[in-house]
Amino acid sequence: MSDVVTMEKIVSLCKRRGFIFPSSEIYGGVGSTYDYGHYGVLLKTNVKSEWWRAMLQDRDDVVALDSAIIQNPKVWEASGHLAGFTDPLVDCRFCKKRFRADHLDQLPCGQKPSKHPGETSDCDLTDARDFNLMFETTVGPVKDEGATVYLRPETAQGIFINFKNVLQFSRRKPPFGIAQIGKSFRNEITPGNFVFRTREFEQMEMEFFVPPDDAPRWFAHWLAERERWYVELGIRPDHLRLRAHEQDELSHYSSATSDVEYLFPIGWSELEGIADRGDFDLSRHAEHAKEKLEYVDTATRERYVPHVIEPAAGADRATLAFLVDAYDEEQVEGETRTLLRLHPKLAPVKVAVMPLVKKDGQPELARELYADLRRRMQAEYDEGGSIGKRYRRQDEIGTPWGVTVDHQTLEDRTVTLRDRDTLEQVRIAIDELGDELERRLRADWRSPKLAVA
Ligand code: GAP
């Protein structure tokens, strides 16, 4: 069976079910900016929690940080972003549109979308010029007198400028890491493909400081770890790959980078970058801030500037990949069933509790059960519409389990427990339900889409 997913279907389901929708819609929107609704917030929160878990709970060599979005502008001078964080841009004098000069062969022409910019006789492209992607704003009440500052284009620099603080307060020594999740901003010339590339997005970045000679070993370690993270959360391994950057692709700070790529409906694209940043950042900040940013081993008196291995992921892009990988359609009794086969740990709602009918004491008992379950996991109570319609709705938001209270429940205190993926229904005692759901939530899970691929 071929994969039925397209970006259009994802966008439509996200809007229909309130995951993600265009921002400022009542004012006509603002290009490529999105708001997350209830289920979107729950899903993205679960993605971020799983990242924190992998960084903080499952290991003991990484600490957390939450640095400011607006930093001293000297940070961006030192990091090289003021001078070098640019994309080449061309304007078309005919259609007045702007394009990334290095993406012309992937972009639609402003007049004829079946062609690329520069391919029609009307296209009149300027020479390419560099455009800095950082958003500028002013600190202080009077615009002209205030200081120009920038919205951070990556969370990483907030980590480097706090290296000394963390070293002091957390009593760490290399190898150790500092992890951060937060918003970053880039004035992308051609955002697009839903939340794949937007101007405002969340990053999940970790800077791992190591003795210089150990950098290659840790680079390999983090490549394997980060690939494993996606697979354990249900991404099909045949839709995931590692791709090493060619020498001419490397960022100004990197001596080696590999991307974790996912096979999106738009083709293989970067999900996360893992870079060996060497001592570039700490050395630059040491030079610009005139501070010693190094590690001194108290026992041996050895001093060195640690090298940095950086796994840098996008929370929105990862959320999109999980949605794409989970989306499925199947024929059930002559009807198309649309569902999200999300890993239960990521599913926005774990269990829906539903009375079969809205009478005979069923809603009261179902509400009691719901109140009990929601103390243990994200649960939802639903009594509106036919049972079939309620199941369809839960399938579309990816709820792995449905619990139905019916006439038998009132007699023997058992309910039916329905599995989203197999559609199997089993009868289970109410008293055992919570433990059974928690057991299932902890169990290993693999995408049922693998079996049919
Ligand atoms: N500190 C290194 C760094 O920022 P990057 O490859 O530019 O590296 C890391 O960004 C990750 O952030 C990307 O792999 C992607 O998941 C996410 N990301 C970057 N730009 C984005 C954008 N405009 N929209 C959504 N996500 C983005």
Short mmCIF file of C-alpha atoms and ligand atoms in Angstrom, two decimals:
data_model
loop_
_atom_site.label_atom_id
_atom_site.label_comp_id
_atom_site.label_asym_id
_atom_site.label_seq_id
_atom_site.Cartn_x
_atom_site.Cartn_y
_atom_site.Cartn_z
CA MET A 1 0.00 0.00 0.00
CA SER A 2 1.42 3.41 -0.84
CA ASP A 3 1.50 6.23 1.69
CA VAL A 4 -1.65 8.32 1.31
CA VAL A 5 -0.35 11.39 3.07
CA THR A 6 0.05 14.76 1.34
CA MET A 7 0.86 18.16 2.82
CA GLU A 8 -2.64 19.36 1.81
CA LYS A 9 -4.28 16.59 3.84
CA ILE A 10 -2.16 17.46 6.89
CA VAL A 11 -2.96 21.17 6.61
CA SER A 12 -6.66 20.39 6.25
CA LEU A 13 -6.80 17.95 9.18
CA CYS A 14 -4.83 20.38 11.37
CA LYS A 15 -7.36 23.12 10.62
CA ARG A 16 -10.43 20.89 10.87
CA ARG A 17 -9.44 19.45 14.24
CA GLY A 18 -7.90 22.58 15.69
CA PHE A 19 -4.25 21.52 15.79
CA ILE A 20 -2.68 24.37 13.82
CA PHE A 21 -4.23 27.20 11.81
CA PRO A 22 -3.09 30.39 10.07
CA SER A 23 -2.36 33.24 12.46
CA SER A 24 -4.30 36.55 12.41
CA GLU A 25 -6.84 34.92 10.13
CA ILE A 26 -9.61 37.48 10.79
CA TYR A 27 -7.25 40.13 9.37
CA GLY A 28 -6.31 38.08 6.33
CA GLY A 29 -3.37 36.32 7.98
CA VAL A 30 0.31 37.22 8.06
CA GLY A 31 2.53 35.25 5.72
CA SER A 32 3.54 31.79 6.93
CA THR A 33 2.70 32.38 10.59
CA TYR A 34 0.62 29.84 12.48
CA ASP A 35 -1.22 29.49 15.77
CA TYR A 36 -1.54 26.22 17.65
CA GLY A 37 -4.96 25.20 18.95
CA HIS A 38 -5.76 22.85 21.85
CA TYR A 39 -4.64 19.54 20.29
CA GLY A 40 -1.66 21.20 18.59
CA VAL A 41 -0.49 22.58 21.92
CA LEU A 42 -0.88 19.17 23.58
CA LEU A 43 0.98 17.42 20.74
CA LYS A 44 3.87 19.90 20.56
CA THR A 45 4.13 19.92 24.38
CA ASN A 46 4.47 16.13 24.31
CA VAL A 47 7.21 16.37 21.63
CA LYS A 48 9.10 18.87 23.78
CA SER A 49 8.58 16.82 26.96
CA GLU A 50 10.00 13.75 25.25
CA TRP A 51 13.02 15.81 24.19
CA TRP A 52 13.52 17.07 27.75
CA ARG A 53 13.13 13.51 29.01
CA ALA A 54 15.83 12.25 26.61
CA MET A 55 18.17 15.08 27.61
CA LEU A 56 17.56 15.45 31.33
CA GLN A 57 15.88 12.38 32.80
CA ASP A 58 17.40 9.55 30.78
CA ARG A 59 20.97 10.79 31.34
CA ASP A 60 22.88 12.70 34.00
CA ASP A 61 25.32 14.78 31.96
CA VAL A 62 22.98 17.51 30.64
CA VAL A 63 21.49 20.49 32.50
CA ALA A 64 18.67 22.83 31.47
CA LEU A 65 18.70 26.53 30.63
CA ASP A 66 16.14 29.14 29.58
CA SER A 67 17.92 32.25 28.26
CA ALA A 68 16.45 35.53 27.03
CA ILE A 69 15.29 36.11 23.45
CA ILE A 70 16.71 39.63 23.39
CA GLN A 71 20.42 39.61 24.14
CA ASN A 72 23.20 42.16 24.01
CA PRO A 73 23.76 42.87 20.27
CA LYS A 74 27.46 42.12 20.78
CA VAL A 75 26.44 38.45 21.07
CA TRP A 76 25.55 38.46 17.37
CA GLU A 77 28.69 40.31 16.42
CA ALA A 78 30.79 37.68 18.20
CA SER A 79 28.80 34.73 16.87
CA GLY A 80 29.21 35.92 13.27
CA HIS A 81 25.46 36.30 12.70
CA LEU A 82 25.60 40.07 12.09
CA ALA A 83 28.12 39.63 9.32
CA GLY A 84 27.26 36.23 7.99
CA PHE A 85 23.70 35.08 8.78
CA THR A 86 22.47 35.93 5.32
CA ASP A 87 20.65 34.33 2.42
CA PRO A 88 21.14 35.43 -1.18
CA LEU A 89 18.03 37.21 -2.44
CA VAL A 90 16.80 38.20 -5.91
CA ASP A 91 13.87 40.46 -6.80
CA CYS A 92 11.76 40.12 -9.94
CA ARG A 93 11.17 43.58 -11.41
CA PHE A 94 8.16 42.21 -13.34
CA CYS A 95 6.07 40.36 -10.69
CA LYS A 96 7.64 42.24 -7.73
CA LYS A 97 8.21 38.98 -5.83
CA ARG A 98 11.34 38.02 -3.86
CA PHE A 99 13.08 34.69 -4.09
CA ARG A 100 16.00 32.93 -2.45
CA ALA A 101 18.62 32.91 -5.17
CA ASP A 102 19.87 29.46 -4.18
CA HIS A 103 16.35 27.92 -4.27
CA LEU A 104 15.17 29.21 -7.67
CA ASP A 105 14.89 25.70 -9.11
CA GLN A 106 12.44 24.72 -6.30
CA LEU A 107 10.28 27.87 -6.25
CA PRO A 108 7.25 28.74 -8.39
CA CYS A 109 7.49 31.79 -10.68
CA GLY A 110 5.39 34.73 -9.38
CA GLN A 111 3.39 34.85 -12.64
CA LYS A 112 3.38 31.27 -13.89
CA PRO A 113 3.53 28.82 -10.95
CA SER A 114 4.28 25.88 -13.30
CA LYS A 115 7.61 27.56 -14.13
CA HIS A 116 10.50 28.66 -11.93
CA PRO A 117 11.62 32.30 -11.47
CA GLY A 118 13.69 33.33 -14.49
CA GLU A 119 12.09 30.77 -16.82
CA THR A 120 9.49 32.96 -18.58
CA SER A 121 10.27 35.75 -21.03
CA ASP A 122 8.63 38.25 -18.62
CA CYS A 123 10.85 37.34 -15.65
CA ASP A 124 13.29 40.14 -14.92
CA LEU A 125 15.49 39.11 -11.99
CA THR A 126 17.96 41.43 -10.25
CA ASP A 127 21.45 40.26 -9.30
CA ALA A 128 21.60 38.32 -6.02
CA ARG A 129 22.36 40.32 -2.87
CA ASP A 130 22.85 39.22 0.70
CA PHE A 131 19.94 39.68 3.09
CA ASN A 132 20.43 39.31 6.86
CA LEU A 133 17.77 37.06 8.36
CA MET A 134 17.76 38.59 11.85
CA PHE A 135 14.73 40.62 12.92
CA GLU A 136 15.69 44.00 14.34
CA THR A 137 13.87 45.89 17.04
CA THR A 138 14.63 48.75 19.42
CA VAL A 139 15.08 48.72 23.17
CA GLY A 140 13.79 51.87 24.90
CA PRO A 141 10.68 54.02 24.59
CA VAL A 142 11.89 56.36 21.81
CA LYS A 143 12.50 54.49 18.60
CA ASP A 144 15.19 56.75 17.13
CA GLU A 145 17.14 57.01 20.38
CA GLY A 146 16.94 53.39 21.44
CA ALA A 147 19.53 50.72 20.93
CA THR A 148 19.07 48.30 18.04
CA VAL A 149 18.71 44.73 19.23
CA TYR A 150 17.83 41.47 17.50
CA LEU A 151 15.38 38.68 18.12
CA ARG A 152 17.60 35.61 18.51
CA PRO A 153 17.87 33.52 15.33
CA GLU A 154 18.98 30.45 17.32
CA THR A 155 18.80 29.46 20.97
CA ALA A 156 22.41 28.21 20.91
CA GLN A 157 24.13 31.53 21.63
CA GLY A 158 22.17 31.93 24.89
CA ILE A 159 23.89 28.73 25.97
CA PHE A 160 27.42 29.78 25.01
CA ILE A 161 27.19 33.12 26.80
CA ASN A 162 26.09 31.28 29.97
CA PHE A 163 28.85 28.65 29.81
CA LYS A 164 30.75 30.18 32.73
CA ASN A 165 27.62 30.53 34.90
CA VAL A 166 26.63 26.93 34.36
CA LEU A 167 30.16 25.62 34.90
CA GLN A 168 30.24 27.44 38.23
CA PHE A 169 26.77 26.71 39.55
CA SER A 170 26.19 23.19 38.31
CA ARG A 171 29.66 21.93 39.23
CA ARG A 172 30.07 20.15 35.90
CA LYS A 173 33.13 19.18 33.95
CA PRO A 174 33.35 18.16 30.30
CA PRO A 175 31.80 16.09 28.90
CA PHE A 176 28.54 17.80 29.83
CA GLY A 177 25.73 19.53 27.99
CA ILE A 178 23.38 22.49 28.33
CA ALA A 179 19.94 22.10 26.80
CA GLN A 180 17.35 24.71 25.92
CA ILE A 181 13.96 24.93 24.23
CA GLY A 182 12.66 28.27 23.03
CA LYS A 183 11.45 30.51 20.25
CA SER A 184 13.80 31.67 17.51
CA PHE A 185 13.10 34.13 14.74
CA ARG A 186 14.35 34.35 11.16
CA ASN A 187 13.12 36.70 8.49
CA GLU A 188 13.06 33.86 5.96
CA ILE A 189 12.81 35.08 2.36
CA THR A 190 10.72 32.13 1.27
CA PRO A 191 9.00 30.50 4.23
CA GLY A 192 6.50 27.80 3.38
CA ASN A 193 5.35 24.21 3.42
CA PHE A 194 3.12 24.81 6.43
CA VAL A 195 5.15 24.84 9.68
CA PHE A 196 8.23 23.36 7.99
CA ARG A 197 9.75 26.81 7.46
CA THR A 198 8.26 29.79 9.30
CA ARG A 199 9.62 33.09 10.54
CA GLU A 200 8.89 32.32 14.19
CA PHE A 201 9.57 28.78 15.43
CA GLU A 202 10.68 26.80 18.42
CA GLN A 203 14.07 25.15 18.64
CA MET A 204 15.26 22.33 20.88
CA GLU A 205 19.03 22.71 21.08
CA MET A 206 21.73 21.14 23.20
CA GLU A 207 25.38 22.19 23.33
CA PHE A 208 27.60 19.34 24.53
CA PHE A 209 31.02 20.50 25.76
CA VAL A 210 33.80 17.94 25.41
CA PRO A 211 37.62 17.68 25.64
CA PRO A 212 38.83 18.53 22.09
CA ASP A 213 40.27 15.08 21.37
CA ASP A 214 36.95 13.43 22.23
CA ALA A 215 34.86 15.48 19.77
CA PRO A 216 34.70 12.86 16.94
CA ARG A 217 33.51 10.17 19.37
CA TRP A 218 30.76 12.41 20.82
CA PHE A 219 29.71 13.55 17.35
CA ALA A 220 29.08 9.89 16.43
CA HIS A 221 27.32 9.34 19.77
CA TRP A 222 24.85 12.19 19.23
CA LEU A 223 24.12 11.20 15.62
CA ALA A 224 23.05 7.77 16.82
CA GLU A 225 21.16 9.11 19.85
CA ARG A 226 19.14 11.63 17.91
CA GLU A 227 18.19 9.18 15.17
CA ARG A 228 17.12 6.69 17.86
CA TRP A 229 14.92 9.32 19.54
CA TYR A 230 12.76 9.75 16.43
CA VAL A 231 12.51 6.00 15.83
CA GLU A 232 11.53 5.27 19.44
CA LEU A 233 8.76 7.84 19.15
CA GLY A 234 7.33 5.99 16.19
CA ILE A 235 8.90 7.52 13.06
CA ARG A 236 9.30 4.76 10.48
CA PRO A 237 13.05 4.06 10.10
CA ASP A 238 12.72 3.85 6.30
CA HIS A 239 11.50 7.47 6.34
CA LEU A 240 14.53 8.68 8.27
CA ARG A 241 18.15 9.03 7.20
CA LEU A 242 21.39 10.72 8.17
CA ARG A 243 23.08 12.87 5.56
CA ALA A 244 26.56 14.32 6.01
CA HIS A 245 27.03 17.88 4.72
CA GLU A 246 29.40 18.45 1.83
CA GLN A 247 32.33 20.76 2.60
CA ASP A 248 30.71 23.70 0.76
CA GLU A 249 27.43 23.32 2.72
CA LEU A 250 28.98 23.70 6.17
CA SER A 251 28.01 26.72 8.30
CA HIS A 252 30.74 29.21 9.17
CA TYR A 253 31.19 27.64 12.62
CA SER A 254 31.13 23.96 11.73
CA SER A 255 33.86 21.46 10.87
CA ALA A 256 31.35 18.62 10.40
CA THR A 257 27.55 18.52 10.23
CA SER A 258 25.09 15.76 9.53
CA ASP A 259 21.37 16.25 9.16
CA VAL A 260 18.69 13.90 10.34
CA GLU A 261 16.39 13.99 7.33
CA TYR A 262 12.76 12.88 7.10
CA LEU A 263 10.92 11.89 3.95
CA PHE A 264 8.27 14.64 4.04
CA PRO A 265 5.68 14.81 1.23
CA ILE A 266 7.96 17.56 -0.20
CA GLY A 267 10.86 15.07 -0.35
CA TRP A 268 13.81 14.34 1.95
CA SER A 269 14.30 17.42 4.12
CA GLU A 270 16.22 18.44 7.23
CA LEU A 271 14.59 17.62 10.53
CA GLU A 272 17.56 18.29 12.74
CA GLY A 273 21.22 19.26 12.32
CA ILE A 274 24.04 17.77 14.37
CA ALA A 275 27.21 19.85 14.18
CA ASP A 276 30.75 19.75 15.46
CA ARG A 277 31.17 23.46 16.26
CA GLY A 278 34.74 23.02 17.56
CA ASP A 279 35.78 25.83 19.91
CA PHE A 280 34.42 28.49 17.54
CA ASP A 281 31.70 29.94 19.77
CA LEU A 282 33.47 29.88 23.14
CA SER A 283 36.64 31.34 21.59
CA ARG A 284 34.73 34.11 19.81
CA HIS A 285 32.79 35.09 22.94
CA ALA A 286 35.98 34.93 25.03
CA GLU A 287 37.64 37.31 22.57
CA HIS A 288 34.70 39.72 22.26
CA ALA A 289 33.65 39.74 25.92
CA LYS A 290 37.24 39.61 27.15
CA GLU A 291 36.37 36.73 29.47
CA LYS A 292 38.14 33.42 29.90
CA LEU A 293 35.72 30.75 28.69
CA GLU A 294 37.66 27.58 29.33
CA TYR A 295 37.75 24.60 31.61
CA VAL A 296 40.47 24.18 34.20
CA ASP A 297 40.89 20.73 35.68
CA THR A 298 41.51 21.32 39.38
CA ALA A 299 43.43 18.04 39.78
CA THR A 300 45.79 18.22 36.78
CA ARG A 301 45.74 22.05 36.26
CA GLU A 302 45.10 21.25 32.60
CA ARG A 303 43.19 24.08 30.90
CA TYR A 304 41.45 23.98 27.54
CA VAL A 305 38.55 25.47 25.58
CA PRO A 306 36.03 22.65 25.21
CA HIS A 307 34.79 21.66 21.78
CA VAL A 308 31.06 21.57 21.19
CA ILE A 309 28.81 18.96 19.63
CA GLU A 310 25.37 20.41 18.93
CA PRO A 311 22.17 18.51 18.15
CA ALA A 312 19.78 21.28 16.97
CA ALA A 313 16.17 20.33 16.31
CA GLY A 314 12.98 22.23 15.53
CA ALA A 315 9.93 21.56 17.71
CA ASP A 316 7.49 22.62 14.98
CA ARG A 317 9.29 20.68 12.26
CA ALA A 318 9.44 17.58 14.45
CA THR A 319 5.72 17.96 15.25
CA LEU A 320 5.02 18.15 11.52
CA ALA A 321 7.09 15.02 10.88
CA PHE A 322 5.21 13.11 13.59
CA LEU A 323 1.89 14.24 12.09
CA VAL A 324 2.93 13.25 8.57
CA ASP A 325 4.25 9.88 9.69
CA ALA A 326 1.06 9.18 11.67
CA TYR A 327 -1.50 10.22 9.07
CA ASP A 328 -3.36 7.25 7.59
CA GLU A 329 -6.56 6.35 5.79
CA GLU A 330 -8.19 2.95 5.60
CA GLN A 331 -11.46 1.47 4.38
CA VAL A 332 -13.75 0.28 7.18
CA GLU A 333 -17.21 -1.06 6.28
CA GLY A 334 -17.23 0.85 3.01
CA GLU A 335 -16.15 4.15 4.55
CA THR A 336 -12.81 5.88 4.65
CA ARG A 337 -11.44 6.10 8.18
CA THR A 338 -8.90 8.91 8.62
CA LEU A 339 -6.65 8.58 11.63
CA LEU A 340 -3.43 9.68 13.23
CA ARG A 341 -1.40 6.66 14.26
CA LEU A 342 0.64 8.69 16.74
CA HIS A 343 2.84 7.06 19.32
CA PRO A 344 0.62 6.97 22.46
CA LYS A 345 3.23 9.04 24.33
CA LEU A 346 2.80 11.83 21.78
CA ALA A 347 -0.97 11.58 21.30
CA PRO A 348 -2.67 14.79 22.54
CA VAL A 349 -5.37 12.78 24.34
CA LYS A 350 -4.63 9.28 25.63
CA VAL A 351 -8.15 8.10 26.33
CA ALA A 352 -11.69 9.18 25.45
CA VAL A 353 -14.51 8.13 27.75
CA MET A 354 -17.94 7.88 26.14
CA PRO A 355 -21.38 6.74 27.27
CA LEU A 356 -23.04 4.65 24.55
CA VAL A 357 -26.30 6.55 25.04
CA LYS A 358 -27.13 9.74 26.89
CA LYS A 359 -29.52 8.09 29.39
CA ASP A 360 -30.01 5.23 31.88
CA GLY A 361 -27.26 6.48 34.19
CA GLN A 362 -24.54 5.90 31.55
CA PRO A 363 -23.35 9.57 31.34
CA GLU A 364 -23.06 9.78 35.14
CA LEU A 365 -20.96 6.62 35.35
CA ALA A 366 -18.85 7.67 32.34
CA ARG A 367 -18.16 11.06 33.94
CA GLU A 368 -17.09 9.35 37.15
CA LEU A 369 -14.70 7.16 35.20
CA TYR A 370 -13.38 10.16 33.26
CA ALA A 371 -12.72 12.08 36.50
CA ASP A 372 -10.76 9.09 37.75
CA LEU A 373 -8.70 8.54 34.59
CA ARG A 374 -7.79 12.17 34.04
CA ARG A 375 -5.86 12.19 37.28
CA ARG A 376 -3.50 9.72 35.59
CA MET A 377 -3.36 10.92 31.97
CA GLN A 378 -4.81 13.38 29.45
CA ALA A 379 -8.39 12.19 29.01
CA GLU A 380 -11.48 13.52 27.31
CA TYR A 381 -15.20 13.01 27.95
CA ASP A 382 -17.45 12.95 24.89
CA GLU A 383 -21.17 12.34 24.80
CA GLY A 384 -22.20 14.30 21.68
CA GLY A 385 -23.38 12.55 18.49
CA SER A 386 -23.46 8.90 17.48
CA ILE A 387 -20.81 6.57 18.90
CA GLY A 388 -19.40 6.04 15.39
CA LYS A 389 -19.00 9.76 14.88
CA ARG A 390 -17.29 10.15 18.26
CA TYR A 391 -14.82 7.34 17.41
CA ARG A 392 -14.04 9.03 14.05
CA ARG A 393 -13.30 12.29 15.83
CA GLN A 394 -10.98 10.61 18.32
CA ASP A 395 -9.28 8.72 15.46
CA GLU A 396 -8.57 12.00 13.69
CA ILE A 397 -6.91 13.52 16.73
CA GLY A 398 -4.96 10.31 17.31
CA THR A 399 -6.48 9.16 20.63
CA PRO A 400 -5.09 5.63 21.08
CA TRP A 401 -7.87 4.29 23.33
CA GLY A 402 -11.61 4.72 23.59
CA VAL A 403 -13.63 3.55 26.57
CA THR A 404 -17.36 3.02 26.19
CA VAL A 405 -19.80 2.78 29.05
CA ASP A 406 -22.93 0.80 28.07
CA HIS A 407 -25.90 -0.97 29.69
CA GLN A 408 -23.69 -3.91 30.74
CA THR A 409 -21.37 -1.53 32.62
CA LEU A 410 -24.18 -0.71 35.01
CA GLU A 411 -24.67 -4.41 35.69
CA ASP A 412 -21.10 -5.71 36.02
CA ARG A 413 -18.82 -2.63 36.08
CA THR A 414 -17.00 -3.57 32.88
CA VAL A 415 -16.44 -1.31 29.86
CA THR A 416 -15.29 -1.81 26.27
CA LEU A 417 -11.76 -0.68 25.53
CA ARG A 418 -11.20 0.10 21.84
CA ASP A 419 -7.76 0.27 20.23
CA ARG A 420 -7.31 3.01 17.62
CA ASP A 421 -4.88 1.05 15.46
CA THR A 422 -6.34 -2.46 15.43
CA LEU A 423 -9.98 -1.51 16.14
CA GLU A 424 -9.96 -4.42 18.55
CA GLN A 425 -12.47 -4.09 21.41
CA VAL A 426 -12.03 -5.90 24.70
CA ARG A 427 -14.18 -5.96 27.79
CA ILE A 428 -12.34 -4.89 30.92
CA ALA A 429 -13.26 -4.26 34.54
CA ILE A 430 -13.40 -0.57 35.49
CA ASP A 431 -11.13 -1.28 38.45
CA GLU A 432 -8.37 -2.55 36.13
CA LEU A 433 -8.70 0.14 33.47
CA GLY A 434 -6.31 2.79 34.80
CA ASP A 435 -3.47 0.31 35.38
CA GLU A 436 -4.02 -1.31 31.98
CA LEU A 437 -3.88 2.06 30.18
CA GLU A 438 -0.72 3.04 32.03
CA ARG A 439 0.84 -0.30 31.12
CA ARG A 440 -0.01 0.27 27.45
CA LEU A 441 1.33 3.81 27.59
CA ARG A 442 4.69 2.58 28.87
CA ALA A 443 4.94 -0.30 26.37
CA ASP A 444 7.14 -0.16 23.23
CA TRP A 445 5.16 0.91 20.21
CA ARG A 446 5.83 0.63 16.49
CA SER A 447 3.87 2.23 13.66
CA PRO A 448 1.28 -0.14 12.13
CA LYS A 449 2.08 1.66 8.85
CA LEU A 450 5.36 -0.30 8.83
CA ALA A 451 3.53 -3.57 8.35
CA VAL A 452 1.82 -2.42 5.16
CA ALA A 453 4.65 -0.39 3.62
N1 GAP B 1 22.07 26.36 16.30
C1 GAP B 1 22.13 25.73 15.02
C2 GAP B 1 20.96 25.98 14.22
O1 GAP B 1 20.15 26.87 14.52
P1 GAP B 1 19.72 25.24 12.04
O2 GAP B 1 19.96 24.03 11.16
O3 GAP B 1 19.69 26.57 11.39
O4 GAP B 1 20.86 25.16 13.15
C3 GAP B 1 18.17 23.89 13.64
O5 GAP B 1 18.38 25.04 12.85
C4 GAP B 1 16.76 23.35 13.43
O6 GAP B 1 15.80 24.39 13.67
C5 GAP B 1 16.46 22.90 11.99
O7 GAP B 1 16.93 21.57 11.76
C6 GAP B 1 14.95 22.98 11.95
O8 GAP B 1 14.37 21.83 12.55
C7 GAP B 1 14.68 24.20 12.84
N2 GAP B 1 14.48 25.39 11.99
C8 GAP B 1 15.42 26.20 11.46
N3 GAP B 1 14.86 27.18 10.74
C9 GAP B 1 13.51 27.01 10.81
C10 GAP B 1 12.38 27.71 10.28
N4 GAP B 1 12.52 28.82 9.57
N5 GAP B 1 11.15 27.22 10.55
C11 GAP B 1 10.99 26.09 11.31
N6 GAP B 1 12.01 25.41 11.84
C12 GAP B 1 13.27 25.85 11.60
#
